[in-house]
Each structure stands twice: as structure tokens, then as C-alpha cells.
Amino acid sequence: MDIVIKGRHTTVPERFRNHVAEKLSKLDKIAHKVIRVDVEITAEANPRQTDQSERVELTLHSKGPVIRAEAAAADRYAALDLATDKLVARLRKAADRRRVHRGSRTPISVAAATAGLDGAAIPAQPTPAPAAKAATAVEEPPDAYAVPDSGPMVVREKTHRAEPMTLDQALYEMELVGHDFYLYVDAESKMPSVVYRRRGYDYGVIRLDV
């Protein structure tokens, strides 16, 4: 298992790199097909956010879907502990799902349970940045998108390869990356689609007819 560590707006000392490697090496006991774990540490310069000044984002790549977790705390060691706990919980959830679906009693899919949702009837929402299927992201430096005078500035952009999937799989992978939305190509309609979390336990779906 490869562990790739990088810092955004901060340096990552060797001591912390060794601590990350030691802590994440235990993931092999939970997930045996882990290929790589990307670790990103971000320092927040805003003095009003001292209690969340260090953010750690973990992205686990394996033969299955991408699993992601992030957390913020006053120091990066605490943030790493919180993010790792979230990642482990999602790994166990993925393992439980595989065991259930391989058994004799396969539960009803989320797609079937939400078949009554009409994407056209859902109010338009701002389209967020896409979540990832298993993919290698191409990331450009923030300066490449700076607007000199006025207007919005895109500070991060990623491009992902994606394969068509069902609504049930999209919801599952949305939970694994910890997002409130997931951008995917619907396997049945072939439309670019976004599934997103609404209030309570409801989900919505927006599809683009291109």
C-alpha cells in the first residue's frame, strides 16, 4: 500500500509523515486490496478558526470505489485521528454491504425504493464540483484560474474518468466519500446525473438531457 502525503499552504515534517505511515498501515487489516492512500494536510490561516486550523483529508484507492474522509481540529494529529476513524467506519460499512449482497437475502435497492422520484420536478440546485468514481485526478495550481480584476476565482479543478452506474451504486459511493452529492452517468438513461441529500433521509436526483 502506497501512502502519498502532501501539504497545502503548509509543510509536512518528517516526524508527522512517519506518524501517518504508522497509523494508516493498520488499514491493511480492514481492507486487503488497498492500492494507495492520498493524505492531504491543509493549514487554515484564518485566526477565527483556530479550533479547526488543521485539516486532514484521506482518499483511499482500491479495486473498488474510492473511499474518502476528512476532519479538522486544532492540530493535525487530532485531525488525522478523526479522519482515520471516519475512514475506518466507511471501510467497515463497505465490507458489510459486500457481505449482505453476497448472501441469499439481497435487500431492495435504493434505486427501487426511490423509483418515485421525478428528477424533472426537483428544483434546480447549483451544480457542485464532481465527486469521484475510482479515478486519477488531474489537478492544476490555483494561480492558473485567478481572475486579475474581479469576478469569481476557481481555486481547484479536478477531472475524473467515470463509468456508467445505477442510482443505487451512486448513492452507495456518495456515502463512501462523505459528500452530500454525487455526480455520475446513469447506466439506464445514459444522462449525466447528480444525486444529492435532502432534508432528513430523502434523496433527490437531477438529470441533464443533453
CSV table of C-alpha atoms in Angstrom, one decimal:
chain,number,residue,atom,x,y,z
A,1,MET,CA,0.0,0.0,0.0
A,2,ASP,CA,1.4,3.4,-1.0
A,3,ILE,CA,0.9,6.4,1.2
A,4,VAL,CA,1.2,9.7,-0.6
A,5,ILE,CA,1.4,12.8,1.7
A,6,LYS,CA,1.2,16.4,0.6
A,7,GLY,CA,0.6,19.7,2.2
A,8,ARG,CA,-1.4,22.7,1.0
A,9,HIS,CA,-0.3,26.1,2.4
A,10,THR,CA,1.9,24.2,4.9
A,11,THR,CA,5.0,22.0,5.1
A,12,VAL,CA,4.8,18.4,6.4
A,13,PRO,CA,7.7,17.5,8.6
A,14,GLU,CA,9.2,14.0,8.5
A,15,ARG,CA,8.0,13.2,12.0
A,16,PHE,CA,4.4,13.7,11.0
A,17,ARG,CA,4.9,11.7,7.8
A,18,ASN,CA,6.2,8.8,9.8
A,19,HIS,CA,3.2,9.1,12.2
A,20,VAL,CA,0.8,9.0,9.2
A,21,ALA,CA,2.5,6.0,7.7
A,22,GLU,CA,2.4,4.1,11.0
A,23,LYS,CA,-1.3,4.9,11.7
A,24,LEU,CA,-2.5,4.1,8.2
A,25,SER,CA,-0.6,0.9,7.9
A,26,LYS,CA,-3.3,-0.7,10.1
A,27,LEU,CA,-5.8,-0.2,7.3
A,28,ASP,CA,-4.5,-3.4,5.7
A,29,LYS,CA,-6.2,-5.4,8.4
A,30,ILE,CA,-9.6,-4.0,7.3
A,31,ALA,CA,-9.2,-3.7,3.6
A,32,HIS,CA,-6.8,-6.1,1.9
A,33,LYS,CA,-7.0,-4.6,-1.6
A,34,VAL,CA,-5.9,-1.1,-0.8
A,35,ILE,CA,-3.6,0.3,-3.6
A,36,ARG,CA,-2.9,3.8,-2.4
A,37,VAL,CA,-4.0,6.3,0.3
A,38,ASP,CA,-3.6,10.0,-0.5
A,39,VAL,CA,-3.2,12.2,2.5
A,40,GLU,CA,-3.6,16.0,2.2
A,41,ILE,CA,-2.9,18.4,5.1
A,42,THR,CA,-4.2,21.9,4.8
A,43,ALA,CA,-3.4,24.8,7.2
A,44,GLU,CA,-6.1,27.4,7.7
A,45,ALA,CA,-4.7,30.9,8.1
A,46,ASN,CA,-7.9,32.4,9.4
A,47,PRO,CA,-7.4,33.3,13.2
A,48,ARG,CA,-11.1,32.9,13.8
A,49,GLN,CA,-10.8,29.2,13.0
A,50,THR,CA,-8.0,28.2,15.4
A,51,ASP,CA,-10.1,25.2,16.7
A,52,GLN,CA,-10.1,23.9,13.1
A,53,SER,CA,-6.9,25.3,11.8
A,54,GLU,CA,-5.5,21.9,10.6
A,55,ARG,CA,-7.5,19.8,8.1
A,56,VAL,CA,-6.6,16.3,7.0
A,57,GLU,CA,-8.2,14.6,4.0
A,58,LEU,CA,-7.8,10.9,3.3
A,59,THR,CA,-8.6,9.3,0.0
A,60,LEU,CA,-8.3,5.6,-0.3
A,61,HIS,CA,-7.9,4.0,-3.7
A,62,SER,CA,-8.6,0.2,-4.1
A,63,LYS,CA,-10.0,-2.1,-6.7
A,64,GLY,CA,-13.5,-1.0,-5.5
A,65,PRO,CA,-14.9,2.5,-5.2
A,66,VAL,CA,-12.9,5.4,-3.8
A,67,ILE,CA,-13.4,6.0,-0.1
A,68,ARG,CA,-12.8,9.4,1.4
A,69,ALA,CA,-12.8,11.0,4.8
A,70,GLU,CA,-11.7,14.4,6.2
A,71,ALA,CA,-11.6,16.2,9.5
A,72,ALA,CA,-10.4,19.4,11.1
A,73,ALA,CA,-9.0,20.1,14.5
A,74,ALA,CA,-6.7,22.5,16.4
A,75,ASP,CA,-3.7,20.3,15.5
A,76,ARG,CA,-3.0,17.9,12.6
A,77,TYR,CA,-2.5,14.9,14.9
A,78,ALA,CA,-6.0,15.2,16.3
A,79,ALA,CA,-7.4,15.8,12.8
A,80,LEU,CA,-5.7,12.7,11.5
A,81,ASP,CA,-7.2,10.6,14.3
A,82,LEU,CA,-10.7,11.9,13.5
A,83,ALA,CA,-10.3,11.4,9.7
A,84,THR,CA,-8.9,7.9,10.2
A,85,ASP,CA,-11.9,6.9,12.4
A,86,LYS,CA,-14.3,8.1,9.7
A,87,LEU,CA,-12.4,6.2,7.0
A,88,VAL,CA,-12.4,3.0,9.1
A,89,ALA,CA,-16.1,3.3,9.7
A,90,ARG,CA,-16.7,3.7,5.9
A,91,LEU,CA,-14.4,0.7,5.1
A,92,ARG,CA,-16.4,-1.4,7.5
A,93,LYS,CA,-19.7,-0.2,6.0
A,94,ALA,CA,-18.4,-1.2,2.6
A,95,ALA,CA,-17.3,-4.6,3.8
A,96,ASP,CA,-20.7,-5.2,5.5
A,97,ARG,CA,-22.5,-4.2,2.2
A,98,ARG,CA,-20.4,-6.7,0.3
A,99,ARG,CA,-21.3,-9.5,2.8
A,100,VAL,CA,-25.0,-8.7,2.6
A,101,HIS,CA,-25.2,-8.6,-1.2
A,102,ARG,CA,-23.3,-11.9,-1.5
A,103,GLY,CA,-25.8,-13.6,0.9
A,104,SER,CA,-29.1,-15.3,0.0
A,105,ARG,CA,-31.2,-12.3,1.1
A,106,THR,CA,-30.4,-9.3,-1.1
A,107,PRO,CA,-32.1,-6.2,0.2
A,108,ILE,CA,-34.2,-4.0,-2.1
A,109,SER,CA,-32.0,-1.5,-3.9
A,110,VAL,CA,-32.2,2.2,-3.2
A,111,ALA,CA,-33.0,2.8,-6.8
A,112,ALA,CA,-36.1,0.7,-6.5
A,113,ALA,CA,-37.1,2.4,-3.2
A,114,THR,CA,-36.7,5.8,-4.7
A,115,ALA,CA,-38.2,5.0,-8.1
A,116,GLY,CA,-41.0,7.5,-7.5
A,117,LEU,CA,-38.6,10.4,-7.5
A,118,ASP,CA,-39.0,12.6,-10.6
A,119,GLY,CA,-35.8,14.4,-11.4
A,120,ALA,CA,-37.7,17.0,-13.5
A,121,ALA,CA,-39.8,18.0,-10.6
A,122,ILE,CA,-36.9,18.8,-8.3
A,123,PRO,CA,-35.9,22.5,-8.1
A,124,ALA,CA,-32.7,23.3,-9.8
A,125,GLN,CA,-29.7,23.3,-7.4
A,126,PRO,CA,-26.2,24.8,-8.0
A,127,THR,CA,-24.1,22.1,-9.6
A,128,PRO,CA,-21.2,21.4,-7.2
A,129,ALA,CA,-17.8,20.1,-8.1
A,130,PRO,CA,-18.0,16.4,-9.1
A,131,ALA,CA,-17.3,13.6,-6.7
A,132,ALA,CA,-15.0,10.8,-7.8
A,133,LYS,CA,-15.5,7.3,-9.1
A,134,ALA,CA,-12.2,5.4,-9.0
A,135,ALA,CA,-10.1,7.8,-10.9
A,136,THR,CA,-6.8,9.7,-11.1
A,137,ALA,CA,-7.5,13.4,-10.7
A,138,VAL,CA,-5.7,16.0,-12.8
A,139,GLU,CA,-5.2,19.0,-10.6
A,140,GLU,CA,-3.9,22.4,-11.6
A,141,PRO,CA,-2.3,25.0,-9.4
A,142,PRO,CA,-4.8,27.7,-8.1
A,143,ASP,CA,-2.9,30.5,-9.9
A,144,ALA,CA,-3.9,29.1,-13.2
A,145,TYR,CA,-7.5,30.1,-12.6
A,146,ALA,CA,-7.0,33.5,-10.9
A,147,VAL,CA,-9.1,36.4,-12.3
A,148,PRO,CA,-6.9,39.6,-12.1
A,149,ASP,CA,-9.6,42.3,-11.6
A,150,SER,CA,-12.9,41.0,-10.5
A,151,GLY,CA,-15.3,38.0,-10.6
A,152,PRO,CA,-15.2,34.5,-9.1
A,153,MET,CA,-11.9,32.6,-8.9
A,154,VAL,CA,-11.8,28.8,-9.4
A,155,VAL,CA,-9.3,27.6,-6.8
A,156,ARG,CA,-9.5,23.9,-7.6
A,157,GLU,CA,-10.4,21.8,-10.5
A,158,LYS,CA,-10.4,18.0,-11.0
A,159,THR,CA,-11.1,15.8,-13.9
A,160,HIS,CA,-12.2,12.2,-13.4
A,161,ARG,CA,-12.8,9.2,-15.5
A,162,ALA,CA,-16.3,7.7,-14.9
A,163,GLU,CA,-18.2,4.6,-15.8
A,164,PRO,CA,-22.0,4.5,-16.0
A,165,MET,CA,-23.6,3.2,-12.8
A,166,THR,CA,-27.0,2.7,-11.3
A,167,LEU,CA,-28.6,5.1,-8.9
A,168,ASP,CA,-28.1,2.6,-6.1
A,169,GLN,CA,-24.4,2.4,-6.7
A,170,ALA,CA,-24.2,6.2,-6.9
A,171,LEU,CA,-25.8,6.6,-3.5
A,172,TYR,CA,-23.5,4.0,-2.1
A,173,GLU,CA,-20.4,5.7,-3.4
A,174,MET,CA,-21.7,9.1,-2.3
A,175,GLU,CA,-21.8,7.7,1.3
A,176,LEU,CA,-18.3,6.3,1.0
A,177,VAL,CA,-16.8,9.7,0.0
A,178,GLY,CA,-18.8,11.5,2.6
A,179,HIS,CA,-20.4,14.0,0.2
A,180,ASP,CA,-23.9,15.4,0.2
A,181,PHE,CA,-23.9,15.0,-3.6
A,182,TYR,CA,-22.5,12.7,-6.3
A,183,LEU,CA,-22.1,13.3,-10.0
A,184,TYR,CA,-22.4,10.2,-12.2
A,185,VAL,CA,-23.6,8.9,-15.6
A,186,ASP,CA,-26.8,6.9,-15.2
A,187,ALA,CA,-26.4,3.4,-16.6
A,188,GLU,CA,-30.0,3.2,-17.8
A,189,SER,CA,-30.7,6.7,-19.2
A,190,LYS,CA,-27.1,7.5,-20.1
A,191,MET,CA,-27.7,11.0,-18.8
A,192,PRO,CA,-25.2,13.0,-16.6
A,193,SER,CA,-26.9,12.9,-13.2
A,194,VAL,CA,-26.5,14.3,-9.7
A,195,VAL,CA,-27.9,12.5,-6.7
A,196,TYR,CA,-28.0,14.7,-3.5
A,197,ARG,CA,-29.1,14.5,0.0
A,198,ARG,CA,-32.2,16.5,1.0
A,199,ARG,CA,-33.6,17.1,4.5
A,200,GLY,CA,-34.0,14.1,6.7
A,201,TYR,CA,-33.3,10.8,4.9
A,202,ASP,CA,-34.6,11.9,1.5
A,203,TYR,CA,-32.6,12.0,-1.7
A,204,GLY,CA,-33.0,13.9,-4.9
A,205,VAL,CA,-31.8,13.3,-8.4
A,206,ILE,CA,-31.1,15.9,-11.1
A,207,ARG,CA,-30.5,14.6,-14.7
A,208,LEU,CA,-29.3,16.6,-17.7
A,209,ASP,CA,-30.9,15.9,-21.0
A,210,VAL,CA,-28.2,16.8,-23.5
